[in-house]
Short mmCIF file of C-alpha atoms in Angstrom, two decimals:
data_model
loop_
_atom_site.label_atom_id
_atom_site.label_comp_id
_atom_site.label_asym_id
_atom_site.label_seq_id
_atom_site.Cartn_x
_atom_site.Cartn_y
_atom_site.Cartn_z
CA MET A 1321 121.05 76.77 76.96
CA SER A 1322 118.61 79.71 76.59
CA THR A 1323 119.71 83.39 77.01
CA PRO A 1324 120.29 84.25 80.60
CA LEU A 1325 117.55 86.46 82.19
CA VAL A 1326 120.14 88.46 83.99
CA PRO A 1327 123.16 90.48 82.53
CA PRO A 1328 126.59 90.20 83.95
CA SER A 1329 126.20 90.86 87.64
CA VAL A 1330 127.89 90.47 91.01
CA LEU A 1331 126.12 89.53 94.24
CA VAL A 1332 127.84 91.18 97.29
CA ILE A 1333 126.88 89.39 100.51
CA PHE A 1334 127.47 90.94 103.93
CA GLY A 1335 127.57 88.36 106.44
CA ALA A 1336 128.76 85.81 104.02
CA SER A 1337 130.31 83.50 106.67
CA GLY A 1338 126.86 83.06 108.35
CA ASP A 1339 124.30 80.33 108.26
CA LEU A 1340 121.84 82.11 105.91
CA THR A 1341 124.52 82.28 103.13
CA SER A 1342 125.49 78.57 103.24
CA ARG A 1343 122.02 77.12 104.04
CA LYS A 1344 119.79 79.29 101.79
CA LEU A 1345 121.63 81.60 99.35
CA MET A 1346 124.20 79.34 97.80
CA PRO A 1347 121.72 76.54 97.15
CA ALA A 1348 119.38 79.17 95.53
CA LEU A 1349 122.24 80.61 93.42
CA ALA A 1350 123.33 77.14 92.41
CA GLU A 1351 119.94 76.26 91.06
CA LEU A 1352 119.67 79.59 89.10
CA ILE A 1353 123.10 79.09 87.59
CA ASP A 1354 122.45 75.42 86.65
CA ARG A 1355 119.25 76.31 85.02
CA GLY A 1356 120.83 79.14 82.93
CA PHE A 1357 119.03 82.07 84.47
CA LEU A 1358 122.22 83.92 85.31
CA SER A 1359 125.13 85.09 83.05
CA PRO A 1360 128.09 82.89 82.79
CA GLN A 1361 130.13 85.82 84.23
CA PHE A 1362 127.84 85.99 87.42
CA THR A 1363 129.94 85.95 90.46
CA VAL A 1364 129.74 86.48 94.22
CA VAL A 1365 131.84 88.59 96.63
CA GLY A 1366 131.52 87.69 100.19
CA VAL A 1367 132.24 90.15 103.02
CA ALA A 1368 132.44 89.33 106.77
CA ARG A 1369 134.54 89.64 109.88
CA THR A 1370 135.61 85.99 109.82
CA GLU A 1371 139.13 85.50 108.54
CA MET A 1372 139.14 83.61 105.12
CA SER A 1373 141.05 83.58 101.97
CA ASP A 1374 139.38 83.58 98.53
CA ASP A 1375 140.13 79.94 98.26
CA ASP A 1376 138.72 79.08 101.67
CA PHE A 1377 135.51 80.96 100.73
CA ARG A 1378 135.35 79.06 97.49
CA GLY A 1379 135.68 75.77 99.17
CA ARG A 1380 133.13 76.44 101.85
CA MET A 1381 130.51 77.70 99.30
CA ALA A 1382 131.13 74.77 96.79
CA ALA A 1383 130.77 72.46 99.73
CA SER A 1384 127.34 74.00 100.82
CA VAL A 1385 125.70 72.56 97.78
CA GLU A 1386 125.35 68.66 97.52
CA PRO A 1387 125.24 67.18 95.03
CA ALA A 1388 126.91 69.95 93.18
CA PRO A 1389 126.45 70.24 89.48
CA GLN A 1390 129.59 71.23 87.43
CA SER A 1391 128.19 74.62 86.73
CA TRP A 1392 128.24 75.40 90.43
CA THR A 1393 131.97 74.18 90.71
CA GLU A 1394 132.93 76.47 87.96
CA ALA A 1395 131.04 79.40 89.30
CA THR A 1396 132.51 79.23 92.76
CA SER A 1397 136.02 79.32 91.28
CA ARG A 1398 135.19 82.96 90.49
CA PHE A 1399 134.02 83.85 93.91
CA ARG A 1400 136.00 86.42 96.14
CA TYR A 1401 136.07 87.22 99.68
CA ILE A 1402 137.00 90.21 101.84
CA THR A 1403 137.65 90.07 105.54
CA GLY A 1404 136.82 93.25 107.43
CA GLU A 1405 134.85 95.48 109.85
CA TYR A 1406 131.79 97.03 108.45
CA THR A 1407 132.76 100.15 110.21
CA SER A 1408 136.18 100.32 108.52
CA THR A 1409 136.75 102.46 105.53
CA GLU A 1410 139.53 99.92 104.37
CA THR A 1411 137.04 97.26 104.13
CA PHE A 1412 134.85 99.30 101.64
CA GLY A 1413 137.96 100.60 99.83
CA HIS A 1414 138.96 96.91 99.21
CA LEU A 1415 135.52 95.99 98.09
CA ALA A 1416 135.65 98.88 95.54
CA GLU A 1417 139.00 97.60 94.33
CA VAL A 1418 137.61 94.04 93.93
CA LEU A 1419 134.47 95.22 92.09
CA ASN A 1420 136.61 97.25 89.72
CA GLU A 1421 138.69 94.14 88.99
CA ILE A 1422 135.42 92.15 88.25
CA GLU A 1423 134.04 94.86 86.14
CA VAL A 1424 137.29 94.82 83.97
CA SER A 1425 136.87 91.07 83.60
CA MET A 1426 133.30 91.42 82.58
CA GLY A 1427 134.11 93.84 79.76
CA GLY A 1428 133.28 96.89 81.69
CA ILE A 1429 129.82 95.96 82.95
CA CYS A 1430 129.31 95.17 86.53
CA ASN A 1431 125.86 95.37 87.88
CA ARG A 1432 125.75 95.06 91.65
CA LEU A 1433 123.28 93.62 94.15
CA TYR A 1434 124.10 93.97 97.81
CA TYR A 1435 122.54 91.34 100.17
CA PHE A 1436 122.42 92.11 103.92
CA ALA A 1437 122.83 88.69 105.64
CA ALA A 1438 124.47 90.44 108.64
CA PRO A 1439 122.81 91.18 112.04
CA PRO A 1440 120.02 93.91 111.76
CA SER A 1441 122.10 96.03 113.95
CA THR A 1442 124.59 96.37 111.19
CA PHE A 1443 122.19 97.58 108.50
CA PRO A 1444 122.46 101.41 109.09
CA ILE A 1445 126.35 101.07 109.23
CA LEU A 1446 126.35 99.11 105.90
CA ILE A 1447 124.13 101.56 104.13
CA ASN A 1448 126.18 104.58 105.30
CA SER A 1449 129.41 102.79 104.36
CA LEU A 1450 128.23 102.03 100.80
CA GLY A 1451 127.08 105.60 100.53
CA GLN A 1452 130.24 107.14 101.64
CA ALA A 1453 132.55 104.79 99.43
CA GLY A 1454 130.44 105.81 96.37
CA LEU A 1455 129.23 102.26 95.87
CA ASN A 1456 125.60 103.05 95.68
CA LYS A 1457 125.47 104.31 92.19
CA PRO A 1458 125.97 102.32 88.95
CA THR A 1459 129.33 102.82 87.32
CA THR A 1460 127.86 102.46 83.72
CA ALA A 1461 124.97 103.95 81.88
CA GLY A 1462 122.10 101.52 82.16
CA GLY A 1463 123.61 99.39 84.85
CA PHE A 1464 122.17 98.90 88.35
CA VAL A 1465 122.89 98.89 91.92
CA ARG A 1466 120.40 97.37 94.27
CA VAL A 1467 120.26 96.29 97.98
CA ILE A 1468 118.32 93.30 99.60
CA ILE A 1469 117.58 93.94 103.22
CA GLU A 1470 116.65 90.89 105.43
CA LYS A 1471 114.09 91.04 108.14
CA PRO A 1472 113.52 92.33 110.71
CA TYR A 1473 113.21 95.79 109.27
CA GLY A 1474 113.47 97.61 112.50
CA ARG A 1475 112.18 96.66 115.99
CA ASP A 1476 109.25 98.83 115.98
CA ALA A 1477 107.59 101.71 114.01
CA VAL A 1478 110.14 104.33 115.13
CA SER A 1479 113.33 102.25 114.41
CA ALA A 1480 111.84 101.26 111.08
CA THR A 1481 111.27 104.79 110.17
CA GLU A 1482 114.69 105.73 111.35
CA LEU A 1483 116.27 103.07 109.13
CA ASP A 1484 114.28 104.15 106.08
CA THR A 1485 115.75 107.66 106.68
CA VAL A 1486 119.36 106.14 106.57
CA VAL A 1487 118.48 103.87 103.50
CA HIS A 1488 116.98 106.74 101.46
CA ALA A 1489 119.92 109.01 102.12
CA SER A 1490 122.13 106.73 100.05
CA PHE A 1491 119.65 104.65 97.90
CA ASP A 1492 116.52 105.54 96.10
CA GLU A 1493 113.48 103.46 96.89
CA SER A 1494 113.52 101.85 93.50
CA GLN A 1495 116.94 100.28 94.54
CA VAL A 1496 115.74 98.85 97.76
CA TYR A 1497 114.38 95.23 98.01
CA ARG A 1498 113.07 94.24 101.63
CA ILE A 1499 112.82 90.63 101.49
CA ASP A 1500 110.42 88.20 103.19
CA HIS A 1501 110.89 84.76 101.75
CA TYR A 1502 107.23 83.86 102.34
CA LEU A 1503 106.28 85.98 99.30
CA GLY A 1504 108.55 83.86 97.14
CA LYS A 1505 106.39 80.81 97.77
CA GLU A 1506 104.27 79.73 94.89
CA THR A 1507 101.11 79.19 96.88
CA VAL A 1508 101.40 82.67 98.30
CA GLN A 1509 101.59 84.29 94.79
CA ASN A 1510 98.88 81.82 93.64
CA LEU A 1511 96.44 83.91 96.05
CA LEU A 1512 96.43 86.48 93.32
CA ALA A 1513 95.69 83.93 90.57
CA LEU A 1514 93.04 82.30 92.57
CA ARG A 1515 91.18 85.52 93.27
CA PHE A 1516 91.65 87.57 90.16
CA ALA A 1517 91.76 84.89 87.35
CA ASN A 1518 88.75 83.03 88.38
CA ALA A 1519 85.25 84.37 88.05
CA ILE A 1520 83.81 81.95 90.46
CA PHE A 1521 85.80 83.04 93.57
CA GLU A 1522 86.06 86.83 93.49
CA PRO A 1523 82.46 87.56 93.64
CA LEU A 1524 82.23 85.55 96.88
CA TRP A 1525 85.30 87.18 98.46
CA ASN A 1526 83.54 89.57 100.70
CA ARG A 1527 81.48 90.29 103.78
CA GLN A 1528 78.20 89.17 102.05
CA TYR A 1529 79.30 85.51 101.66
CA VAL A 1530 82.36 85.12 104.07
CA ASP A 1531 81.59 84.53 107.65
CA HIS A 1532 85.24 84.69 108.87
CA VAL A 1533 88.90 84.19 107.78
CA GLU A 1534 91.67 82.15 109.66
CA VAL A 1535 95.43 82.59 108.99
CA THR A 1536 97.66 79.95 110.72
CA VAL A 1537 101.42 79.87 110.81
CA ALA A 1538 102.31 76.87 112.92
CA GLU A 1539 105.65 75.22 113.54
CA SER A 1540 106.39 71.91 115.29
CA ILE A 1541 109.80 72.84 116.31
CA GLY A 1542 110.90 74.73 119.35
CA VAL A 1543 113.36 77.65 119.39
CA GLY A 1544 116.48 75.25 119.47
CA HIS A 1545 119.73 77.22 119.43
CA ARG A 1546 118.02 80.50 118.61
CA GLY A 1547 116.88 81.19 122.20
CA GLY A 1548 118.84 84.35 122.70
CA PHE A 1549 117.32 85.71 119.39
CA TYR A 1550 113.86 84.64 120.26
CA GLU A 1551 114.09 86.34 123.50
CA GLU A 1552 114.60 89.64 121.63
CA ALA A 1553 112.01 88.92 118.92
CA GLY A 1554 109.17 86.66 120.10
CA ALA A 1555 106.44 85.41 117.86
CA LEU A 1556 105.10 88.92 117.24
CA ARG A 1557 108.23 90.35 115.70
CA ASP A 1558 109.50 86.99 114.31
CA ILE A 1559 106.33 86.09 112.39
CA VAL A 1560 103.28 88.29 112.68
CA GLN A 1561 104.86 91.63 111.67
CA ASN A 1562 106.16 90.27 108.50
CA HIS A 1563 105.04 86.75 107.24
CA VAL A 1564 101.49 87.08 108.63
CA MET A 1565 100.92 90.65 107.56
CA GLN A 1566 102.15 89.86 104.09
CA VAL A 1567 99.85 87.01 103.54
CA LEU A 1568 96.85 88.74 105.14
CA ALA A 1569 97.29 91.70 102.68
CA LEU A 1570 97.21 89.48 99.59
CA VAL A 1571 93.82 87.87 101.24
CA LEU A 1572 92.35 91.26 101.87
CA MET A 1573 93.35 93.39 99.00
CA GLU A 1574 91.20 94.80 96.21
CA ALA A 1575 91.98 93.88 92.60
CA PRO A 1576 95.02 95.95 91.35
CA ALA A 1577 94.78 98.09 88.37
CA THR A 1578 97.89 96.68 86.87
CA MET A 1579 99.48 93.39 87.85
CA ASP A 1580 102.83 95.02 88.29
CA ALA A 1581 104.97 95.99 91.37
CA ASN A 1582 103.24 99.22 91.94
CA GLY A 1583 99.58 98.09 91.18
CA ILE A 1584 99.96 95.14 93.61
CA ARG A 1585 101.90 96.78 96.33
CA ASP A 1586 99.39 99.86 96.29
CA GLU A 1587 96.50 97.56 97.07
CA LYS A 1588 98.55 95.74 99.75
CA VAL A 1589 99.13 98.97 101.60
CA LYS A 1590 95.40 100.05 101.25
CA ALA A 1591 94.39 96.62 102.78
CA LEU A 1592 96.75 96.85 105.67
CA ARG A 1593 95.78 100.56 106.34
CA SER A 1594 92.21 99.25 106.65
CA VAL A 1595 93.09 96.91 109.60
CA VAL A 1596 91.64 98.74 112.78
CA ASN A 1597 94.06 99.41 115.69
CA PHE A 1598 93.84 97.55 118.83
CA SER A 1599 92.66 99.65 121.75
CA GLU A 1600 93.71 99.45 125.39
CA HIS A 1601 90.30 98.51 126.75
CA ASP A 1602 89.77 95.55 124.30
CA LEU A 1603 93.25 94.29 123.84
CA GLU A 1604 92.85 91.29 126.26
CA GLN A 1605 89.74 90.41 124.70
CA ARG A 1606 91.17 90.24 121.03
CA VAL A 1607 94.70 88.95 121.71
CA VAL A 1608 96.02 85.85 123.43
CA ARG A 1609 99.79 85.31 123.95
CA GLY A 1610 101.20 82.17 125.27
CA GLN A 1611 104.42 80.24 125.88
CA TYR A 1612 105.11 76.55 125.51
CA ALA A 1613 105.66 74.29 128.48
CA GLN A 1614 107.00 70.81 128.71
CA GLY A 1615 105.15 68.23 126.57
CA LEU A 1616 105.31 65.82 123.91
CA SER A 1617 106.28 66.98 120.45
CA GLU A 1618 106.22 64.57 117.40
CA GLY A 1619 106.22 61.77 120.01
CA GLU A 1620 109.19 62.96 121.87
CA LYS A 1621 109.73 64.91 125.22
CA ALA A 1622 110.18 68.60 124.61
CA LEU A 1623 111.62 71.10 126.97
CA ALA A 1624 109.61 74.13 128.14
CA TYR A 1625 110.67 77.30 126.51
CA ARG A 1626 111.95 78.51 129.72
CA GLY A 1627 114.44 75.54 129.64
CA GLU A 1628 115.78 76.18 126.22
CA GLU A 1629 119.32 77.27 125.65
CA GLY A 1630 119.75 81.10 126.02
CA VAL A 1631 116.17 81.61 127.50
CA SER A 1632 115.63 83.37 130.83
CA PRO A 1633 114.06 81.05 133.38
CA HIS A 1634 111.65 83.95 134.14
CA SER A 1635 111.02 84.82 130.44
CA HIS A 1636 107.77 86.49 129.44
CA THR A 1637 108.52 86.20 125.69
CA GLU A 1638 105.54 84.71 123.71
CA THR A 1639 106.07 81.60 121.56
CA PHE A 1640 102.31 81.64 120.67
CA LEU A 1641 99.96 84.41 119.61
CA ALA A 1642 96.28 84.56 118.54
CA MET A 1643 94.49 87.72 117.49
CA ARG A 1644 91.04 88.78 116.34
CA LEU A 1645 91.41 91.59 113.78
CA THR A 1646 88.93 93.61 112.29
CA VAL A 1647 88.96 95.40 108.94
CA ASP A 1648 87.19 98.77 108.31
CA ASN A 1649 86.43 98.81 104.69
CA TRP A 1650 83.47 98.01 102.33
CA ARG A 1651 84.55 94.49 101.42
CA TRP A 1652 85.43 93.33 105.02
CA ALA A 1653 83.34 95.17 107.38
CA GLY A 1654 81.97 92.98 110.18
CA VAL A 1655 84.15 89.91 109.13
CA PRO A 1656 86.35 88.74 111.89
CA ILE A 1657 89.94 87.84 110.84
CA TYR A 1658 91.56 85.37 113.24
CA VAL A 1659 95.33 84.81 113.17
CA ARG A 1660 97.44 82.37 115.07
CA THR A 1661 101.05 81.34 115.05
CA GLY A 1662 103.21 79.41 117.51
CA LYS A 1663 106.02 77.03 118.09
CA ARG A 1664 105.73 73.54 119.47
CA LEU A 1665 102.38 72.97 117.84
CA PRO A 1666 101.28 69.54 116.65
CA LYS A 1667 102.56 70.12 113.04
CA ARG A 1668 104.13 72.44 110.64
CA VAL A 1669 101.50 74.14 108.41
CA THR A 1670 100.96 77.57 107.00
CA GLU A 1671 97.38 78.00 105.64
CA VAL A 1672 94.56 80.53 104.95
CA ALA A 1673 91.04 79.35 105.57
CA MET A 1674 88.13 81.25 104.09
CA HIS A 1675 84.84 80.16 105.89
CA PHE A 1676 81.75 80.92 104.15
CA ARG A 1677 78.33 81.67 105.54
CA ALA A 1678 76.02 78.69 106.28
CA ALA A 1679 73.23 78.04 103.63
CA PRO A 1680 70.08 80.03 104.80
CA HIS A 1681 67.79 77.20 104.62
CA LEU A 1682 68.23 73.40 104.32
CA ALA A 1683 65.06 71.99 102.88
CA PHE A 1684 66.08 68.43 103.79
CA GLY A 1685 66.36 69.11 107.56
CA GLN A 1686 68.94 69.29 110.29
CA LYS A 1687 68.61 65.52 111.07
CA LEU A 1688 69.89 64.64 107.51
CA SER A 1689 72.61 67.26 107.43
CA LYS A 1690 74.11 67.01 110.99
CA LYS A 1691 77.47 66.32 109.54
CA LEU A 1692 77.36 69.19 107.14
CA GLU A 1693 79.63 72.05 107.66
CA PRO A 1694 79.54 75.53 106.06
CA ASN A 1695 81.68 75.81 102.74
CA SER A 1696 85.23 76.70 103.31
CA LEU A 1697 88.15 77.45 100.96
CA ILE A 1698 91.74 76.47 102.25
CA VAL A 1699 94.85 77.65 100.80
CA ARG A 1700 97.81 75.58 102.01
CA ILE A 1701 101.02 77.33 101.62
CA GLN A 1702 103.40 75.00 103.36
CA PRO A 1703 104.49 72.21 103.66
CA ASP A 1704 102.17 70.72 100.88
CA SER A 1705 101.15 73.52 98.62
CA GLY A 1706 97.48 73.32 97.33
CA ILE A 1707 93.98 74.38 97.68
CA SER A 1708 90.98 72.46 99.04
CA LEU A 1709 87.27 73.46 98.59
CA ARG A 1710 84.93 71.98 101.20
CA PHE A 1711 81.33 71.62 100.16
CA GLY A 1712 78.15 69.56 100.96
CA ALA A 1713 77.53 66.35 99.04
CA LYS A 1714 74.95 63.58 99.36
CA VAL A 1715 76.03 60.34 101.04
CA PRO A 1716 75.53 57.37 98.82
CA GLY A 1717 72.49 55.42 99.76
CA GLN A 1718 68.76 55.50 99.73
CA ALA A 1719 68.40 58.30 102.38
CA PHE A 1720 69.04 61.96 101.53
CA MET A 1721 72.08 62.37 103.89
CA VAL A 1722 74.43 65.27 103.35
CA ARG A 1723 77.78 65.79 104.79
CA THR A 1724 81.00 67.75 103.92
CA ALA A 1725 83.34 66.48 101.15
CA SER A 1726 86.51 68.02 99.86
CA MET A 1727 87.91 68.79 96.49
CA ASP A 1728 91.59 68.97 96.51
CA PHE A 1729 94.31 70.65 94.28
CA ASP A 1730 97.81 69.73 94.72
CA TYR A 1731 100.68 71.75 93.07
CA GLU A 1732 103.17 68.90 92.99
CA THR A 1733 100.83 66.46 91.24
CA GLN A 1734 99.04 68.98 88.89
CA PHE A 1735 102.04 70.71 87.42
CA THR A 1736 105.14 69.17 85.80
CA GLU A 1737 107.04 72.43 85.35
CA GLU A 1738 109.80 73.04 87.68
CA ASP A 1739 109.15 75.89 90.11
CA LEU A 1740 111.54 78.01 91.98
CA ASP A 1741 111.58 78.07 95.84
CA GLY A 1742 111.44 81.36 97.88
CA TYR A 1743 115.07 82.31 97.72
CA GLU A 1744 115.59 81.36 94.26
CA ARG A 1745 112.67 83.26 92.88
CA LEU A 1746 113.43 86.29 95.14
CA LEU A 1747 117.09 86.52 94.19
CA LEU A 1748 116.06 86.25 90.47
CA ASP A 1749 113.48 88.91 90.83
CA ALA A 1750 115.94 91.36 92.54
CA LEU A 1751 118.61 90.64 89.77
CA MET A 1752 115.93 91.22 87.17
CA GLY A 1753 114.67 94.44 88.79
CA ASP A 1754 111.09 93.18 89.63
CA GLN A 1755 109.95 94.53 93.04
CA THR A 1756 106.49 92.86 93.05
CA LEU A 1757 107.26 90.32 95.76
CA PHE A 1758 109.27 92.75 97.89
CA ILE A 1759 107.96 95.09 100.66
CA ARG A 1760 107.63 98.68 100.19
CA ALA A 1761 108.50 101.27 102.84
CA ASP A 1762 104.93 102.13 103.44
CA GLU A 1763 104.02 98.45 103.71
CA VAL A 1764 106.47 98.20 106.44
CA ALA A 1765 105.12 101.28 108.35
CA GLU A 1766 101.55 99.85 108.26
CA ALA A 1767 102.57 96.42 109.50
CA TRP A 1768 104.33 98.09 112.47
CA ARG A 1769 101.23 100.29 113.07
CA ILE A 1770 99.09 97.25 113.51
CA VAL A 1771 101.44 95.41 116.05
CA THR A 1772 102.71 98.50 117.96
CA PRO A 1773 99.85 98.52 120.53
CA LEU A 1774 100.70 94.71 121.24
CA LEU A 1775 104.56 95.68 121.60
CA HIS A 1776 103.58 98.14 124.21
CA ALA A 1777 101.18 95.71 125.87
CA PHE A 1778 103.59 93.00 125.95
CA SER A 1779 106.27 95.11 127.55
CA ASP A 1780 104.18 95.10 130.75
CA PRO A 1781 104.85 91.82 132.70
CA GLU A 1782 101.38 91.93 133.99
CA PHE A 1783 99.84 91.41 130.68
CA PRO A 1784 98.43 87.73 130.69
CA LEU A 1785 100.68 84.98 129.26
CA ALA A 1786 99.00 81.76 129.01
CA SER A 1787 100.83 78.40 129.05
CA TYR A 1788 100.36 75.46 126.66
CA ALA A 1789 101.90 71.95 126.58
CA ALA A 1790 104.31 71.43 123.80
CA GLY A 1791 102.65 69.40 120.93
CA THR A 1792 99.15 71.00 121.46
CA TRP A 1793 97.30 73.69 119.49
CA GLY A 1794 98.09 76.34 121.97
CA PRO A 1795 96.49 77.68 125.31
CA ALA A 1796 92.84 77.26 126.09
CA GLU A 1797 92.40 81.01 126.02
CA ALA A 1798 92.97 80.88 122.23
CA ASP A 1799 89.98 78.58 121.89
CA ALA A 1800 87.90 80.90 124.08
CA LEU A 1801 88.95 83.68 121.70
CA LEU A 1802 86.72 82.11 118.94
CA GLN A 1803 84.10 80.56 121.32
CA ARG A 1804 83.08 84.02 122.42
CA ASP A 1805 82.11 84.42 118.60
CA THR A 1806 80.62 81.02 118.59
CA ARG A 1807 83.21 79.76 116.28
CA LYS A 1808 86.15 77.42 116.63
CA TRP A 1809 89.60 77.05 115.13
CA ARG A 1810 89.94 74.74 112.17
CA GLN A 1811 92.45 71.82 112.87
CA PRO A 1812 94.68 71.44 109.82
#
C-alpha cells in the first residue's frame, strides 16, 4: 500500500447520530481508508445528543457501509462517541479528554478536523464552545485544527456576516472549510480543465461568440419527508444561493493567475461580484417562482407540494425558480444567463449549456438547413457526467442538407481511473489542507448579495407564485421568460 496522503488525524463529527453521517460521511471515509489515503491510525469521534455507547456507535457506523471491506471494520473498532449537549461545558471537557487519549495513542500527534453535521442553528454554539475549551488550536508544532461547516451558511446576508464574526473569533479563515458537495463532483472541476487547458474553447468563451448561457439543476423527486425544512429554505436557499452560484462562478470566471486555492477563489469572487443586482421594477420580468401541483412523476401520481408532509396547505414556498441574470464585465456584457432549478421536474439532471451565436451567413440557404441549430456546448454534471458538442453536419445523400449532430464525451467510458465522489474528495482535501474546492467568506457574501432582493420579494405573499404540474418542466411563465428574448429552454 502506498504512503498515506494524510498524517495521523481524527475527524470529530458533531451531529454524528444524524442521516448525513451514516449516509454520506461514513461511506466516503470507508472508501478513503480502503484505498490507503488515510493513516492507519485515523479515527472518528462522534458527538451528538442521542444516547449511545462507544460500541453502539461503532456498530452503527460499521453497518452504514455495505459491503464493508475489512479495513473499515478495523477502523470502526477505534471510533469513540460522546453523548452531550452542545451548550454544555461538560461535553467539550469530555471531548478534550478523549482527544488527549487519542493523541497519546498516536504517539503525541493528533491533527483534528471538526465537521458540523448538526442543524445550522447550532453552528455559532459549536464554534464558541470549541474556542472556549481551547480546542481551536493545534496541540503540536506543525499540526492542524480545521473545521468543515455544512450549508446553509446563514439564512441571508446579515446572518452569514454574523456567523463569520463568530467563526473568526475562534478560527482563522485558513482553518475554515465551507463545504458544498457540488464542488467535489468531477465534472464541476472539469469546467476548469475544459476552459483553461484547451486552446479551442477559451477564445470562444465570451460575448463575441456566446449568445446565452443556461444552468439547469433539476430534480425529479419532491420534498419527501423534508417538507418542514423546505418550508424554511425553498429552492432559493436550498439550491440557488450555493450550488448554482458556485457552478456559475466557474463558468463566468477569468483565467486564474495560479491554479491554487487563492488563485481560483479570487477569480470566482470577481465573477460573482460582476453579477448585476435585481432591481424592484424589473424583478417580476427577470424572475419566475413556482410550486408543483399534482401530476404524474416518473409514471406515478405525485402529490402537490401543499399536500406533502410538514407543508402548510397555504404555503407560498417556491419549489421552482427561473432567473435571467446579467453580468457587468468585459467578457459577458450583453449575454443573458438563464438559471432554473426545481423539484418534480421530468428528470434529474444538472448541466451547463453554452449556446453560441448562429453562423452569420448560410451559403446553402435556409431550406437546406432548416434542422440546423446554432452550435452549443453542454457540460453534464449529473447523473451522467460528460460533455456534448453540438454542431452542423451534412446529411448523407446527394442533396446538401445540413442538420445538427452531436459529439459526446462520457467520463465513465473514457477513463479507467477510479474517481472520488463529492464527499470523498472534499473530506480528503480538508484533511490535506487544500481549500480550492471550499467556499471563502467573500464568496458567501457575494452569493447572498445576489439573492437578497429575491428573499425580500418572496417574503411578500403578493409576489407571483406560478403553478406547474408535477412531472413537467415548470410553469409556462418560465418559458415566457426566454420567449421575450426570442429564445427557449433546452430540454435535457
